[in-house]
PDB file of C-alpha atoms in Angstrom:
ATOM      1  CA  UNK A   1     -17.537   3.853  -3.733  1.00 40.00           C
ATOM      2  CA  UNK A   2     -15.939   0.680  -5.683  1.00 40.00           C
ATOM      3  CA  UNK A   3     -19.181   0.666  -7.485  1.00 45.00           C
ATOM      4  CA  UNK A   4     -20.484  -1.762  -9.052  1.00 41.00           C
ATOM      5  CA  UNK A   5     -17.826  -2.783 -12.052  1.00 46.00           C
ATOM      6  CA  UNK A   6     -14.724  -2.346  -9.949  1.00 56.00           C
ATOM      7  CA  UNK A   7     -13.574  -5.185  -7.789  1.00 66.00           C
ATOM      8  CA  UNK A   8     -12.445  -4.399  -4.035  1.00 84.00           C
ATOM      9  CA  UNK A   9      -9.155  -4.919  -2.754  1.00 93.00           C
ATOM     10  CA  UNK A  10      -5.790  -4.966  -4.902  1.00 97.00           C
ATOM     11  CA  UNK A  11      -2.446  -5.384  -2.731  1.00 98.00           C
ATOM     12  CA  UNK A  12       1.644  -5.377  -3.823  1.00 98.00           C
ATOM     13  CA  UNK A  13       5.080  -5.503  -2.050  1.00 98.00           C
ATOM     14  CA  UNK A  14       7.799  -4.519  -3.972  1.00 97.00           C
ATOM     15  CA  UNK A  15      10.717  -6.888  -2.484  1.00 97.00           C
ATOM     16  CA  UNK A  16      14.424  -7.240  -3.178  1.00 96.00           C
ATOM     17  CA  UNK A  17      17.004 -10.161  -3.862  1.00 96.00           C
ATOM     18  CA  UNK A  18      13.790 -11.532  -0.635  1.00 94.00           C
ATOM     19  CA  UNK A  19      14.781 -13.627   2.081  1.00 94.00           C
ATOM     20  CA  UNK A  20      11.923 -17.063   2.850  1.00 94.00           C
ATOM     21  CA  UNK A  21      10.848 -15.297   5.824  1.00 94.00           C
ATOM     22  CA  UNK A  22       8.752 -13.520   2.817  1.00 95.00           C
ATOM     23  CA  UNK A  23       6.518 -16.383   2.791  1.00 96.00           C
ATOM     24  CA  UNK A  24       4.959 -15.578   6.265  1.00 96.00           C
ATOM     25  CA  UNK A  25       4.327 -12.067   5.308  1.00 95.00           C
ATOM     26  CA  UNK A  26       2.994 -12.374   2.624  1.00 96.00           C
ATOM     27  CA  UNK A  27       0.147 -14.701   3.869  1.00 96.00           C
ATOM     28  CA  UNK A  28      -0.200 -11.748   6.985  1.00 95.00           C
ATOM     29  CA  UNK A  29      -2.248 -10.022   4.753  1.00 95.00           C
ATOM     30  CA  UNK A  30      -2.881 -12.431   1.261  1.00 96.00           C
ATOM     31  CA  UNK A  31      -6.442 -13.027   2.167  1.00 94.00           C
ATOM     32  CA  UNK A  32      -7.782 -10.521   2.478  1.00 94.00           C
ATOM     33  CA  UNK A  33      -6.893  -9.228  -1.376  1.00 96.00           C
ATOM     34  CA  UNK A  34      -8.688 -10.466  -3.967  1.00 96.00           C
ATOM     35  CA  UNK A  35      -4.720  -9.555  -5.692  1.00 97.00           C
ATOM     36  CA  UNK A  36      -1.229  -9.753  -5.212  1.00 98.00           C
ATOM     37  CA  UNK A  37       1.448  -8.076  -7.109  1.00 98.00           C
ATOM     38  CA  UNK A  38       4.545  -9.276  -6.244  1.00 97.00           C
ATOM     39  CA  UNK A  39       6.770  -6.393  -7.699  1.00 97.00           C
ATOM     40  CA  UNK A  40      10.845  -7.657  -8.202  1.00 97.00           C
ATOM     41  CA  UNK A  41      13.552  -5.217  -8.207  1.00 96.00           C
ATOM     42  CA  UNK A  42      15.824  -8.204  -7.989  1.00 95.00           C
ATOM     43  CA  UNK A  43      19.113  -8.258 -10.537  1.00 95.00           C
ATOM     44  CA  UNK A  44      18.665 -11.446 -10.552  1.00 94.00           C
ATOM     45  CA  UNK A  45      15.169 -13.430  -8.975  1.00 91.00           C
ATOM     46  CA  UNK A  46      15.615 -16.269  -6.961  1.00 93.00           C
ATOM     47  CA  UNK A  47      13.383 -18.639  -9.255  1.00 92.00           C
ATOM     48  CA  UNK A  48      13.502 -21.550  -6.354  1.00 95.00           C
ATOM     49  CA  UNK A  49      11.905 -18.290  -3.169  1.00 93.00           C
ATOM     50  CA  UNK A  50       9.573 -17.200  -6.510  1.00 92.00           C
ATOM     51  CA  UNK A  51       7.775 -20.356  -7.462  1.00 93.00           C
ATOM     52  CA  UNK A  52       7.993 -21.303  -3.815  1.00 94.00           C
ATOM     53  CA  UNK A  53       5.496 -17.809  -2.725  1.00 91.00           C
ATOM     54  CA  UNK A  54       3.178 -18.664  -6.283  1.00 91.00           C
ATOM     55  CA  UNK A  55       2.377 -21.736  -5.440  1.00 94.00           C
ATOM     56  CA  UNK A  56       0.779 -20.300  -2.121  1.00 93.00           C
ATOM     57  CA  UNK A  57      -1.817 -18.688  -3.918  1.00 95.00           C
ATOM     58  CA  UNK A  58      -3.769 -18.415  -7.973  1.00 95.00           C
ATOM     59  CA  UNK A  59      -3.940 -14.615  -6.202  1.00 96.00           C
ATOM     60  CA  UNK A  60      -0.677 -13.621  -6.785  1.00 97.00           C
ATOM     61  CA  UNK A  61       0.901 -11.879 -10.269  1.00 97.00           C
ATOM     62  CA  UNK A  62       4.552 -12.170  -9.910  1.00 96.00           C
ATOM     63  CA  UNK A  63       6.325  -8.362 -11.978  1.00 97.00           C
ATOM     64  CA  UNK A  64       9.715  -9.048 -12.566  1.00 96.00           C
ATOM     65  CA  UNK A  65      11.526  -6.707 -13.072  1.00 96.00           C
ATOM     66  CA  UNK A  66      15.123  -7.847 -13.804  1.00 94.00           C
ATOM     67  CA  UNK A  67      16.404  -4.700 -12.602  1.00 95.00           C
ATOM     68  CA  UNK A  68      16.163  -1.913  -8.768  1.00 95.00           C
ATOM     69  CA  UNK A  69      13.656   0.210 -10.522  1.00 95.00           C
ATOM     70  CA  UNK A  70      13.235   2.076  -7.387  1.00 94.00           C
ATOM     71  CA  UNK A  71      10.293   1.991  -4.937  1.00 95.00           C
ATOM     72  CA  UNK A  72       8.174   4.932  -6.946  1.00 96.00           C
ATOM     73  CA  UNK A  73       8.592   2.987 -10.123  1.00 97.00           C
ATOM     74  CA  UNK A  74       7.630  -0.314  -8.654  1.00 97.00           C
ATOM     75  CA  UNK A  75       4.675   1.061  -6.844  1.00 97.00           C
ATOM     76  CA  UNK A  76       3.777   2.887 -10.197  1.00 98.00           C
ATOM     77  CA  UNK A  77       3.570  -0.030 -11.986  1.00 98.00           C
ATOM     78  CA  UNK A  78       1.312  -1.952  -9.221  1.00 98.00           C
ATOM     79  CA  UNK A  79      -0.388   0.712  -9.482  1.00 98.00           C
ATOM     80  CA  UNK A  80      -1.461   0.908 -13.230  1.00 98.00           C
ATOM     81  CA  UNK A  81      -1.920  -2.488 -13.070  1.00 98.00           C
ATOM     82  CA  UNK A  82      -5.024  -2.311 -10.404  1.00 98.00           C
ATOM     83  CA  UNK A  83      -6.284   0.580 -12.582  1.00 97.00           C
ATOM     84  CA  UNK A  84      -6.482  -1.390 -15.743  1.00 97.00           C
ATOM     85  CA  UNK A  85      -7.928  -4.361 -13.945  1.00 97.00           C
ATOM     86  CA  UNK A  86     -10.903  -1.988 -12.893  1.00 95.00           C
ATOM     87  CA  UNK A  87      -9.587  -1.393  -8.655  1.00 95.00           C
ATOM     88  CA  UNK A  88     -10.762   1.410  -7.141  1.00 93.00           C
ATOM     89  CA  UNK A  89      -7.844   0.762  -3.707  1.00 95.00           C
ATOM     90  CA  UNK A  90      -4.343  -0.559  -3.578  1.00 97.00           C
ATOM     91  CA  UNK A  91      -2.454  -1.997  -0.145  1.00 97.00           C
ATOM     92  CA  UNK A  92       1.570  -0.968  -0.632  1.00 97.00           C
ATOM     93  CA  UNK A  93       3.917  -3.086   1.031  1.00 96.00           C
ATOM     94  CA  UNK A  94       7.856  -3.916   1.270  1.00 94.00           C
ATOM     95  CA  UNK A  95       8.933  -7.230   1.691  1.00 95.00           C
ATOM     96  CA  UNK A  96       9.920  -6.423   6.128  1.00 94.00           C
ATOM     97  CA  UNK A  97       5.814  -5.927   6.830  1.00 93.00           C
ATOM     98  CA  UNK A  98       3.593  -8.508   7.509  1.00 91.00           C
ATOM     99  CA  UNK A  99       0.023  -7.382   9.669  1.00 88.00           C
ATOM    100  CA  UNK A 100      -0.337  -9.286  13.144  1.00 85.00           C
ATOM    101  CA  UNK A 101      -4.718  -9.761  12.222  1.00 82.00           C
ATOM    102  CA  UNK A 102      -6.921  -8.884  10.453  1.00 82.00           C
ATOM    103  CA  UNK A 103      -7.891  -5.846  11.579  1.00 87.00           C
ATOM    104  CA  UNK A 104      -7.185  -3.377   9.596  1.00 88.00           C
ATOM    105  CA  UNK A 105      -9.052  -4.723   6.641  1.00 88.00           C
ATOM    106  CA  UNK A 106     -12.438  -4.880   8.151  1.00 85.00           C
ATOM    107  CA  UNK A 107     -12.594  -1.147   9.738  1.00 86.00           C
ATOM    108  CA  UNK A 108     -10.609   0.131   6.296  1.00 83.00           C
ATOM    109  CA  UNK A 109     -13.150  -0.213   4.372  1.00 78.00           C
ATOM    110  CA  UNK A 110     -15.613   2.028   6.278  1.00 76.00           C
ATOM    111  CA  UNK A 111     -13.834   4.626   6.020  1.00 76.00           C
ATOM    112  CA  UNK A 112     -13.209   4.508   1.947  1.00 73.00           C
ATOM    113  CA  UNK A 113     -16.474   4.179   1.500  1.00 72.00           C
ATOM    114  CA  UNK A 114     -18.121   7.583   4.016  1.00 74.00           C
ATOM    115  CA  UNK A 115     -15.976   9.922   2.516  1.00 82.00           C
ATOM    116  CA  UNK A 116     -14.471  10.165  -1.801  1.00 86.00           C
ATOM    117  CA  UNK A 117     -11.472  12.544  -0.531  1.00 93.00           C
ATOM    118  CA  UNK A 118      -9.500   9.864   1.369  1.00 94.00           C
ATOM    119  CA  UNK A 119      -6.407   9.367  -0.489  1.00 95.00           C
ATOM    120  CA  UNK A 120      -4.854   7.600   1.440  1.00 95.00           C
ATOM    121  CA  UNK A 121      -4.755   5.241   4.540  1.00 94.00           C
ATOM    122  CA  UNK A 122      -2.475   3.850   6.684  1.00 91.00           C
ATOM    123  CA  UNK A 123      -1.679   0.970   9.415  1.00 90.00           C
ATOM    124  CA  UNK A 124       0.080   2.281  12.771  1.00 86.00           C
ATOM    125  CA  UNK A 125       3.875   1.071  13.034  1.00 80.00           C
ATOM    126  CA  UNK A 126       4.425   2.704  16.113  1.00 70.00           C
ATOM    127  CA  UNK A 127       2.430   2.778  19.984  1.00 59.00           C
ATOM    128  CA  UNK A 128       4.324   6.479  20.547  1.00 54.00           C
ATOM    129  CA  UNK A 129       2.801   9.877  17.708  1.00 55.00           C
ATOM    130  CA  UNK A 130       5.315  12.886  17.401  1.00 49.00           C
ATOM    131  CA  UNK A 131       3.213  14.715  14.420  1.00 63.00           C
ATOM    132  CA  UNK A 132      -0.319  16.404  14.033  1.00 74.00           C
ATOM    133  CA  UNK A 133      -3.169  14.707  14.096  1.00 84.00           C
ATOM    134  CA  UNK A 134      -6.532  14.830  14.230  1.00 88.00           C
ATOM    135  CA  UNK A 135      -9.153  13.395  15.484  1.00 88.00           C
ATOM    136  CA  UNK A 136     -11.667  11.600  12.743  1.00 86.00           C
ATOM    137  CA  UNK A 137     -13.499   8.789  13.319  1.00 85.00           C
ATOM    138  CA  UNK A 138     -13.982   5.601  15.844  1.00 88.00           C
ATOM    139  CA  UNK A 139     -11.073   3.650  13.932  1.00 88.00           C
ATOM    140  CA  UNK A 140      -8.814   6.990  12.767  1.00 90.00           C
ATOM    141  CA  UNK A 141      -7.177   9.861  12.615  1.00 91.00           C
ATOM    142  CA  UNK A 142      -6.449  12.746  10.611  1.00 92.00           C
ATOM    143  CA  UNK A 143      -1.630  12.886   9.244  1.00 91.00           C
ATOM    144  CA  UNK A 144      -0.192  14.416   7.801  1.00 91.00           C
ATOM    145  CA  UNK A 145       2.263  11.791   6.473  1.00 90.00           C
ATOM    146  CA  UNK A 146       3.075   8.176   6.589  1.00 90.00           C
ATOM    147  CA  UNK A 147       4.759   6.189   6.081  1.00 89.00           C
ATOM    148  CA  UNK A 148       5.079   3.825   1.876  1.00 88.00           C
ATOM    149  CA  UNK A 149       3.754   0.249   3.367  1.00 91.00           C
ATOM    150  CA  UNK A 150       0.959  -0.684   5.363  1.00 90.00           C
ATOM    151  CA  UNK A 151      -0.941   1.782   3.548  1.00 94.00           C
ATOM    152  CA  UNK A 152      -4.429   1.298   1.325  1.00 96.00           C
ATOM    153  CA  UNK A 153      -4.313   3.837  -1.776  1.00 96.00           C
ATOM    154  CA  UNK A 154      -7.763   5.476  -3.577  1.00 96.00           C
ATOM    155  CA  UNK A 155      -6.436   4.690  -6.838  1.00 96.00           C
ATOM    156  CA  UNK A 156      -8.636   7.503  -8.315  1.00 96.00           C
ATOM    157  CA  UNK A 157      -6.851  10.045  -6.158  1.00 97.00           C
ATOM    158  CA  UNK A 158      -3.662   7.839  -7.815  1.00 98.00           C
ATOM    159  CA  UNK A 159      -4.232   8.774 -11.266  1.00 97.00           C
ATOM    160  CA  UNK A 160      -5.426  12.710 -10.122  1.00 97.00           C
ATOM    161  CA  UNK A 161      -1.922  13.243  -8.605  1.00 97.00           C
ATOM    162  CA  UNK A 162       0.398  11.047 -11.646  1.00 96.00           C
ATOM    163  CA  UNK A 163       1.116   8.719  -9.013  1.00 96.00           C
ATOM    164  CA  UNK A 164       4.097   8.118  -7.301  1.00 96.00           C
ATOM    165  CA  UNK A 165       7.631  11.154  -7.963  1.00 95.00           C
ATOM    166  CA  UNK A 166       9.791   8.213  -9.820  1.00 94.00           C
ATOM    167  CA  UNK A 167      12.792  10.316 -10.068  1.00 92.00           C
ATOM    168  CA  UNK A 168      12.748   9.871  -6.061  1.00 89.00           C
ATOM    169  CA  UNK A 169      13.580   6.869  -5.929  1.00 82.00           C
ATOM    170  CA  UNK A 170      13.729   5.371  -2.247  1.00 83.00           C
ATOM    171  CA  UNK A 171      13.764   8.557  -0.558  1.00 81.00           C
ATOM    172  CA  UNK A 172      11.740  10.428   0.399  1.00 90.00           C
ATOM    173  CA  UNK A 173       9.172   8.789  -2.136  1.00 93.00           C
ATOM    174  CA  UNK A 174       6.425   8.544   0.492  1.00 92.00           C
ATOM    175  CA  UNK A 175       6.609  11.782   2.190  1.00 92.00           C
ATOM    176  CA  UNK A 176       6.103  13.491  -1.682  1.00 95.00           C
ATOM    177  CA  UNK A 177       2.927  11.568  -2.523  1.00 96.00           C
ATOM    178  CA  UNK A 178       1.199  12.842   0.732  1.00 95.00           C
ATOM    179  CA  UNK A 179       1.912  16.385   0.352  1.00 96.00           C
ATOM    180  CA  UNK A 180       0.782  15.609  -3.150  1.00 97.00           C
ATOM    181  CA  UNK A 181      -2.299  14.408  -1.583  1.00 97.00           C
ATOM    182  CA  UNK A 182      -2.656  17.027   0.478  1.00 96.00           C
ATOM    183  CA  UNK A 183      -2.210  19.903  -1.772  1.00 97.00           C
ATOM    184  CA  UNK A 184      -5.588  17.805  -3.990  1.00 97.00           C
ATOM    185  CA  UNK A 185      -7.798  18.065  -0.858  1.00 97.00           C
ATOM    186  CA  UNK A 186      -7.161  14.034  -0.242  1.00 97.00           C
ATOM    187  CA  UNK A 187      -7.420  12.748   3.645  1.00 95.00           C
ATOM    188  CA  UNK A 188      -4.266  10.796   5.503  1.00 95.00           C
ATOM    189  CA  UNK A 189      -5.447   8.736   7.900  1.00 93.00           C
ATOM    190  CA  UNK A 190      -3.898   6.774   9.937  1.00 91.00           C
ATOM    191  CA  UNK A 191      -5.654   3.490  12.111  1.00 90.00           C
ATOM    192  CA  UNK A 192      -6.091   4.527  15.617  1.00 88.00           C
ATOM    193  CA  UNK A 193      -4.415   0.699  16.980  1.00 82.00           C
ATOM    194  CA  UNK A 194      -3.622  -1.916  14.490  1.00 82.00           C
ATOM    195  CA  UNK A 195       0.050  -2.114  14.027  1.00 76.00           C
ATOM    196  CA  UNK A 196       1.839  -3.247  11.678  1.00 85.00           C
ATOM    197  CA  UNK A 197       5.193  -5.609  11.914  1.00 83.00           C
TER     198      UNK A 197
END
């Protein structure tokens, strides 16, 4: 599905007045990405921490906003950069989240390559489920909604639905995005066992 001229997986993490623990969180998924956009919504950047982050890998691109533009606008900024760089998929993370292992990245591409109507693949974030689910494959169930962190989004679908709704800022951004995906006949999948922390 990536195509001959498209790179595999980009990622973004939205930060706001981040603490040093973010470095270990980022390391939990950085090796599975071709590029990571760090979109910083802090009014005043912690330059020492930013320099520490930038020293981790040349894959990291730091994107300062110098104000809190909200989650939706930050995700859209990263998605625009990823599309311009010819990526088809974007991992969306928040600063508090991390993966305990690489299994999610091992299984996502099989579902993504199999079905071009997959709009979003999500890691689980709880061992109990309180929402509608439908069997999709060995590794994934289809669901109605996913939270915005720990997702790999289809950037072609992002473009079709006109991205994240920026006027929502933070609350309900994830629900709105999933509703728009489903309205356009895209599937939302969640891992059956990979838990994001």
